[in-house]
Amino acid sequence: MEGDWEKKDSFTPDAKTADVKAEDFDALLLPGGTLNADAMRMDEGARKLVKAFLDAGKPVAAICHAPWILVDAGVAEGRKLTSFTSIVPDLKNAGANWVDEEVVVDGSLITSRNPGDLDAFNAKLIEKLS
């Protein structure tokens, strides 16, 4: 598995999560990948942003490991969702109703399992934005 856990690219953000407001955007896309999701779930601004989007009923799309952030944002409990298989115990322990489906929509929350689900994931996000 050498190389699977290494960061590949770095990008300079336009703003810090603490400075971003849900009312300035139509949707929030949470990136997949173990390292991305793990870093984001530790960021207080990211957690608050996820909660603000969901509280406002705005679409939040989370794929692969990104649903980890939902746990730390305190919004996974009682929600039907899916994710990469390795984080299933974390989601269930947080009170989520985890299902093994290509894409799951629970209100304004859209989740998918892995890159193989991208077509369905993207289609649901576009549908929510239409």
JSON list of C-alpha atoms in Angstrom, two decimals:
[
{"chain": "A", "resi": 1, "resn": "MET", "atom": "CA", "xyz": [0.00, 0.00, 0.00]},
{"chain": "A", "resi": 2, "resn": "GLU", "atom": "CA", "xyz": [2.96, 2.30, -0.26]},
{"chain": "A", "resi": 3, "resn": "GLY", "atom": "CA", "xyz": [1.87, 5.66, -1.58]},
{"chain": "A", "resi": 4, "resn": "ASP", "atom": "CA", "xyz": [-1.82, 5.12, -0.87]},
{"chain": "A", "resi": 5, "resn": "TRP", "atom": "CA", "xyz": [-1.64, 7.27, 2.26]},
{"chain": "A", "resi": 6, "resn": "GLU", "atom": "CA", "xyz": [0.48, 10.11, 0.88]},
{"chain": "A", "resi": 7, "resn": "LYS", "atom": "CA", "xyz": [-0.89, 13.51, 0.02]},
{"chain": "A", "resi": 8, "resn": "LYS", "atom": "CA", "xyz": [-0.60, 14.07, -3.72]},
{"chain": "A", "resi": 9, "resn": "ASP", "atom": "CA", "xyz": [-1.43, 17.72, -4.35]},
{"chain": "A", "resi": 10, "resn": "SER", "atom": "CA", "xyz": [-1.79, 20.86, -2.30]},
{"chain": "A", "resi": 11, "resn": "PHE", "atom": "CA", "xyz": [-4.04, 23.79, -3.08]},
{"chain": "A", "resi": 12, "resn": "THR", "atom": "CA", "xyz": [-4.18, 27.22, -1.53]},
{"chain": "A", "resi": 13, "resn": "PRO", "atom": "CA", "xyz": [-7.71, 27.88, -0.23]},
{"chain": "A", "resi": 14, "resn": "ASP", "atom": "CA", "xyz": [-9.59, 31.04, -1.09]},
{"chain": "A", "resi": 15, "resn": "ALA", "atom": "CA", "xyz": [-10.72, 31.40, 2.53]},
{"chain": "A", "resi": 16, "resn": "LYS", "atom": "CA", "xyz": [-10.47, 29.72, 5.92]},
{"chain": "A", "resi": 17, "resn": "THR", "atom": "CA", "xyz": [-13.44, 27.60, 6.98]},
{"chain": "A", "resi": 18, "resn": "ALA", "atom": "CA", "xyz": [-13.92, 29.83, 10.03]},
{"chain": "A", "resi": 19, "resn": "ASP", "atom": "CA", "xyz": [-14.48, 32.79, 7.69]},
{"chain": "A", "resi": 20, "resn": "VAL", "atom": "CA", "xyz": [-16.94, 31.08, 5.30]},
{"chain": "A", "resi": 21, "resn": "LYS", "atom": "CA", "xyz": [-20.69, 31.47, 5.77]},
{"chain": "A", "resi": 22, "resn": "ALA", "atom": "CA", "xyz": [-23.35, 29.03, 4.55]},
{"chain": "A", "resi": 23, "resn": "GLU", "atom": "CA", "xyz": [-25.53, 31.87, 3.27]},
{"chain": "A", "resi": 24, "resn": "ASP", "atom": "CA", "xyz": [-22.84, 32.75, 0.71]},
{"chain": "A", "resi": 25, "resn": "PHE", "atom": "CA", "xyz": [-23.06, 29.37, -1.06]},
{"chain": "A", "resi": 26, "resn": "ASP", "atom": "CA", "xyz": [-25.66, 27.08, -2.62]},
{"chain": "A", "resi": 27, "resn": "ALA", "atom": "CA", "xyz": [-24.12, 23.75, -1.57]},
{"chain": "A", "resi": 28, "resn": "LEU", "atom": "CA", "xyz": [-21.21, 22.16, 0.28]},
{"chain": "A", "resi": 29, "resn": "LEU", "atom": "CA", "xyz": [-19.13, 19.33, -1.20]},
{"chain": "A", "resi": 30, "resn": "LEU", "atom": "CA", "xyz": [-17.02, 17.45, 1.33]},
{"chain": "A", "resi": 31, "resn": "PRO", "atom": "CA", "xyz": [-14.00, 15.74, -0.24]},
{"chain": "A", "resi": 32, "resn": "GLY", "atom": "CA", "xyz": [-13.40, 12.04, 0.10]},
{"chain": "A", "resi": 33, "resn": "GLY", "atom": "CA", "xyz": [-10.12, 10.43, 0.97]},
{"chain": "A", "resi": 34, "resn": "THR", "atom": "CA", "xyz": [-8.84, 9.41, 4.35]},
{"chain": "A", "resi": 35, "resn": "LEU", "atom": "CA", "xyz": [-6.43, 12.30, 4.86]},
{"chain": "A", "resi": 36, "resn": "ASN", "atom": "CA", "xyz": [-8.82, 15.00, 3.60]},
{"chain": "A", "resi": 37, "resn": "ALA", "atom": "CA", "xyz": [-11.72, 13.86, 5.76]},
{"chain": "A", "resi": 38, "resn": "ASP", "atom": "CA", "xyz": [-9.58, 13.30, 8.84]},
{"chain": "A", "resi": 39, "resn": "ALA", "atom": "CA", "xyz": [-8.09, 16.79, 8.59]},
{"chain": "A", "resi": 40, "resn": "MET", "atom": "CA", "xyz": [-11.48, 18.42, 7.98]},
{"chain": "A", "resi": 41, "resn": "ARG", "atom": "CA", "xyz": [-13.22, 16.70, 10.88]},
{"chain": "A", "resi": 42, "resn": "MET", "atom": "CA", "xyz": [-10.61, 18.15, 13.22]},
{"chain": "A", "resi": 43, "resn": "ASP", "atom": "CA", "xyz": [-11.30, 21.70, 11.95]},
{"chain": "A", "resi": 44, "resn": "GLU", "atom": "CA", "xyz": [-13.86, 23.52, 14.11]},
{"chain": "A", "resi": 45, "resn": "GLY", "atom": "CA", "xyz": [-14.75, 25.89, 11.27]},
{"chain": "A", "resi": 46, "resn": "ALA", "atom": "CA", "xyz": [-15.49, 22.96, 8.94]},
{"chain": "A", "resi": 47, "resn": "ARG", "atom": "CA", "xyz": [-17.69, 21.29, 11.55]},
{"chain": "A", "resi": 48, "resn": "LYS", "atom": "CA", "xyz": [-19.65, 24.49, 12.13]},
{"chain": "A", "resi": 49, "resn": "LEU", "atom": "CA", "xyz": [-20.01, 25.03, 8.38]},
{"chain": "A", "resi": 50, "resn": "VAL", "atom": "CA", "xyz": [-21.45, 21.54, 7.84]},
{"chain": "A", "resi": 51, "resn": "LYS", "atom": "CA", "xyz": [-23.97, 22.10, 10.61]},
{"chain": "A", "resi": 52, "resn": "ALA", "atom": "CA", "xyz": [-24.91, 25.55, 9.25]},
{"chain": "A", "resi": 53, "resn": "PHE", "atom": "CA", "xyz": [-25.55, 24.16, 5.77]},
{"chain": "A", "resi": 54, "resn": "LEU", "atom": "CA", "xyz": [-27.73, 21.35, 7.07]},
{"chain": "A", "resi": 55, "resn": "ASP", "atom": "CA", "xyz": [-29.58, 23.67, 9.47]},
{"chain": "A", "resi": 56, "resn": "ALA", "atom": "CA", "xyz": [-30.33, 25.91, 6.47]},
{"chain": "A", "resi": 57, "resn": "GLY", "atom": "CA", "xyz": [-31.55, 22.94, 4.39]},
{"chain": "A", "resi": 58, "resn": "LYS", "atom": "CA", "xyz": [-28.79, 23.49, 1.84]},
{"chain": "A", "resi": 59, "resn": "PRO", "atom": "CA", "xyz": [-27.25, 20.48, 0.07]},
{"chain": "A", "resi": 60, "resn": "VAL", "atom": "CA", "xyz": [-24.26, 18.84, 1.69]},
{"chain": "A", "resi": 61, "resn": "ALA", "atom": "CA", "xyz": [-22.60, 16.12, -0.40]},
{"chain": "A", "resi": 62, "resn": "ALA", "atom": "CA", "xyz": [-20.14, 13.75, 1.29]},
{"chain": "A", "resi": 63, "resn": "ILE", "atom": "CA", "xyz": [-18.38, 10.84, -0.41]},
{"chain": "A", "resi": 64, "resn": "CYS", "atom": "CA", "xyz": [-16.04, 8.08, 0.73]},
{"chain": "A", "resi": 65, "resn": "HIS", "atom": "CA", "xyz": [-14.52, 9.04, 4.12]},
{"chain": "A", "resi": 66, "resn": "ALA", "atom": "CA", "xyz": [-16.17, 12.50, 4.18]},
{"chain": "A", "resi": 67, "resn": "PRO", "atom": "CA", "xyz": [-19.13, 11.33, 6.33]},
{"chain": "A", "resi": 68, "resn": "TRP", "atom": "CA", "xyz": [-16.62, 11.20, 9.20]},
{"chain": "A", "resi": 69, "resn": "ILE", "atom": "CA", "xyz": [-17.09, 14.97, 9.33]},
{"chain": "A", "resi": 70, "resn": "LEU", "atom": "CA", "xyz": [-20.81, 14.47, 9.95]},
{"chain": "A", "resi": 71, "resn": "VAL", "atom": "CA", "xyz": [-19.97, 12.52, 13.11]},
{"chain": "A", "resi": 72, "resn": "ASP", "atom": "CA", "xyz": [-17.75, 15.25, 14.50]},
{"chain": "A", "resi": 73, "resn": "ALA", "atom": "CA", "xyz": [-20.20, 17.98, 13.47]},
{"chain": "A", "resi": 74, "resn": "GLY", "atom": "CA", "xyz": [-22.85, 16.18, 15.54]},
{"chain": "A", "resi": 75, "resn": "VAL", "atom": "CA", "xyz": [-25.24, 15.69, 12.60]},
{"chain": "A", "resi": 76, "resn": "ALA", "atom": "CA", "xyz": [-24.99, 11.95, 11.86]},
{"chain": "A", "resi": 77, "resn": "GLU", "atom": "CA", "xyz": [-27.40, 10.72, 14.51]},
{"chain": "A", "resi": 78, "resn": "GLY", "atom": "CA", "xyz": [-30.70, 9.47, 13.09]},
{"chain": "A", "resi": 79, "resn": "ARG", "atom": "CA", "xyz": [-29.66, 10.06, 9.48]},
{"chain": "A", "resi": 80, "resn": "LYS", "atom": "CA", "xyz": [-29.70, 7.44, 6.73]},
{"chain": "A", "resi": 81, "resn": "LEU", "atom": "CA", "xyz": [-26.36, 7.53, 4.94]},
{"chain": "A", "resi": 82, "resn": "THR", "atom": "CA", "xyz": [-23.59, 5.56, 3.31]},
{"chain": "A", "resi": 83, "resn": "SER", "atom": "CA", "xyz": [-19.80, 5.81, 3.21]},
{"chain": "A", "resi": 84, "resn": "PHE", "atom": "CA", "xyz": [-16.57, 3.96, 2.63]},
{"chain": "A", "resi": 85, "resn": "THR", "atom": "CA", "xyz": [-16.73, 0.67, 4.50]},
{"chain": "A", "resi": 86, "resn": "SER", "atom": "CA", "xyz": [-13.88, 1.35, 6.95]},
{"chain": "A", "resi": 87, "resn": "ILE", "atom": "CA", "xyz": [-15.81, 4.14, 8.71]},
{"chain": "A", "resi": 88, "resn": "VAL", "atom": "CA", "xyz": [-19.10, 2.23, 9.08]},
{"chain": "A", "resi": 89, "resn": "PRO", "atom": "CA", "xyz": [-18.48, 1.48, 12.80]},
{"chain": "A", "resi": 90, "resn": "ASP", "atom": "CA", "xyz": [-17.87, 5.19, 13.49]},
{"chain": "A", "resi": 91, "resn": "LEU", "atom": "CA", "xyz": [-21.09, 6.20, 11.77]},
{"chain": "A", "resi": 92, "resn": "LYS", "atom": "CA", "xyz": [-23.16, 3.51, 13.47]},
{"chain": "A", "resi": 93, "resn": "ASN", "atom": "CA", "xyz": [-21.65, 4.42, 16.85]},
{"chain": "A", "resi": 94, "resn": "ALA", "atom": "CA", "xyz": [-22.73, 8.02, 16.18]},
{"chain": "A", "resi": 95, "resn": "GLY", "atom": "CA", "xyz": [-26.32, 6.83, 15.68]},
{"chain": "A", "resi": 96, "resn": "ALA", "atom": "CA", "xyz": [-26.47, 6.90, 11.88]},
{"chain": "A", "resi": 97, "resn": "ASN", "atom": "CA", "xyz": [-28.53, 4.40, 9.92]},
{"chain": "A", "resi": 98, "resn": "TRP", "atom": "CA", "xyz": [-25.80, 3.15, 7.55]},
{"chain": "A", "resi": 99, "resn": "VAL", "atom": "CA", "xyz": [-26.82, 1.39, 4.33]},
{"chain": "A", "resi": 100, "resn": "ASP", "atom": "CA", "xyz": [-24.74, -0.13, 1.54]},
{"chain": "A", "resi": 101, "resn": "GLU", "atom": "CA", "xyz": [-26.12, 1.81, -1.44]},
{"chain": "A", "resi": 102, "resn": "GLU", "atom": "CA", "xyz": [-24.54, 3.72, -4.31]},
{"chain": "A", "resi": 103, "resn": "VAL", "atom": "CA", "xyz": [-26.01, 7.04, -3.24]},
{"chain": "A", "resi": 104, "resn": "VAL", "atom": "CA", "xyz": [-28.25, 7.96, -0.30]},
{"chain": "A", "resi": 105, "resn": "VAL", "atom": "CA", "xyz": [-30.29, 11.12, 0.13]},
{"chain": "A", "resi": 106, "resn": "ASP", "atom": "CA", "xyz": [-31.54, 12.11, 3.58]},
{"chain": "A", "resi": 107, "resn": "GLY", "atom": "CA", "xyz": [-33.12, 15.54, 3.35]},
{"chain": "A", "resi": 108, "resn": "SER", "atom": "CA", "xyz": [-30.44, 17.86, 2.00]},
{"chain": "A", "resi": 109, "resn": "LEU", "atom": "CA", "xyz": [-27.63, 15.39, 2.79]},
{"chain": "A", "resi": 110, "resn": "ILE", "atom": "CA", "xyz": [-26.21, 13.28, -0.05]},
{"chain": "A", "resi": 111, "resn": "THR", "atom": "CA", "xyz": [-23.70, 10.49, 0.64]},
{"chain": "A", "resi": 112, "resn": "SER", "atom": "CA", "xyz": [-21.90, 7.90, -1.48]},
{"chain": "A", "resi": 113, "resn": "ARG", "atom": "CA", "xyz": [-19.46, 5.08, -0.77]},
{"chain": "A", "resi": 114, "resn": "ASN", "atom": "CA", "xyz": [-16.47, 5.47, -3.07]},
{"chain": "A", "resi": 115, "resn": "PRO", "atom": "CA", "xyz": [-15.18, 6.83, -6.41]},
{"chain": "A", "resi": 116, "resn": "GLY", "atom": "CA", "xyz": [-17.10, 4.08, -8.24]},
{"chain": "A", "resi": 117, "resn": "ASP", "atom": "CA", "xyz": [-20.29, 5.85, -7.17]},
{"chain": "A", "resi": 118, "resn": "LEU", "atom": "CA", "xyz": [-19.30, 9.26, -8.58]},
{"chain": "A", "resi": 119, "resn": "ASP", "atom": "CA", "xyz": [-21.80, 9.26, -11.47]},
{"chain": "A", "resi": 120, "resn": "ALA", "atom": "CA", "xyz": [-24.77, 8.68, -9.15]},
{"chain": "A", "resi": 121, "resn": "PHE", "atom": "CA", "xyz": [-23.33, 11.02, -6.50]},
{"chain": "A", "resi": 122, "resn": "ASN", "atom": "CA", "xyz": [-22.81, 13.86, -8.97]},
{"chain": "A", "resi": 123, "resn": "ALA", "atom": "CA", "xyz": [-26.25, 13.33, -10.51]},
{"chain": "A", "resi": 124, "resn": "LYS", "atom": "CA", "xyz": [-27.96, 13.61, -7.10]},
{"chain": "A", "resi": 125, "resn": "LEU", "atom": "CA", "xyz": [-26.04, 16.78, -6.25]},
{"chain": "A", "resi": 126, "resn": "ILE", "atom": "CA", "xyz": [-26.98, 18.34, -9.58]},
{"chain": "A", "resi": 127, "resn": "GLU", "atom": "CA", "xyz": [-30.60, 17.29, -9.03]},
{"chain": "A", "resi": 128, "resn": "LYS", "atom": "CA", "xyz": [-30.59, 18.98, -5.60]},
{"chain": "A", "resi": 129, "resn": "LEU", "atom": "CA", "xyz": [-29.19, 22.16, -7.12]},
{"chain": "A", "resi": 130, "resn": "SER", "atom": "CA", "xyz": [-31.72, 22.26, -9.97]}
]
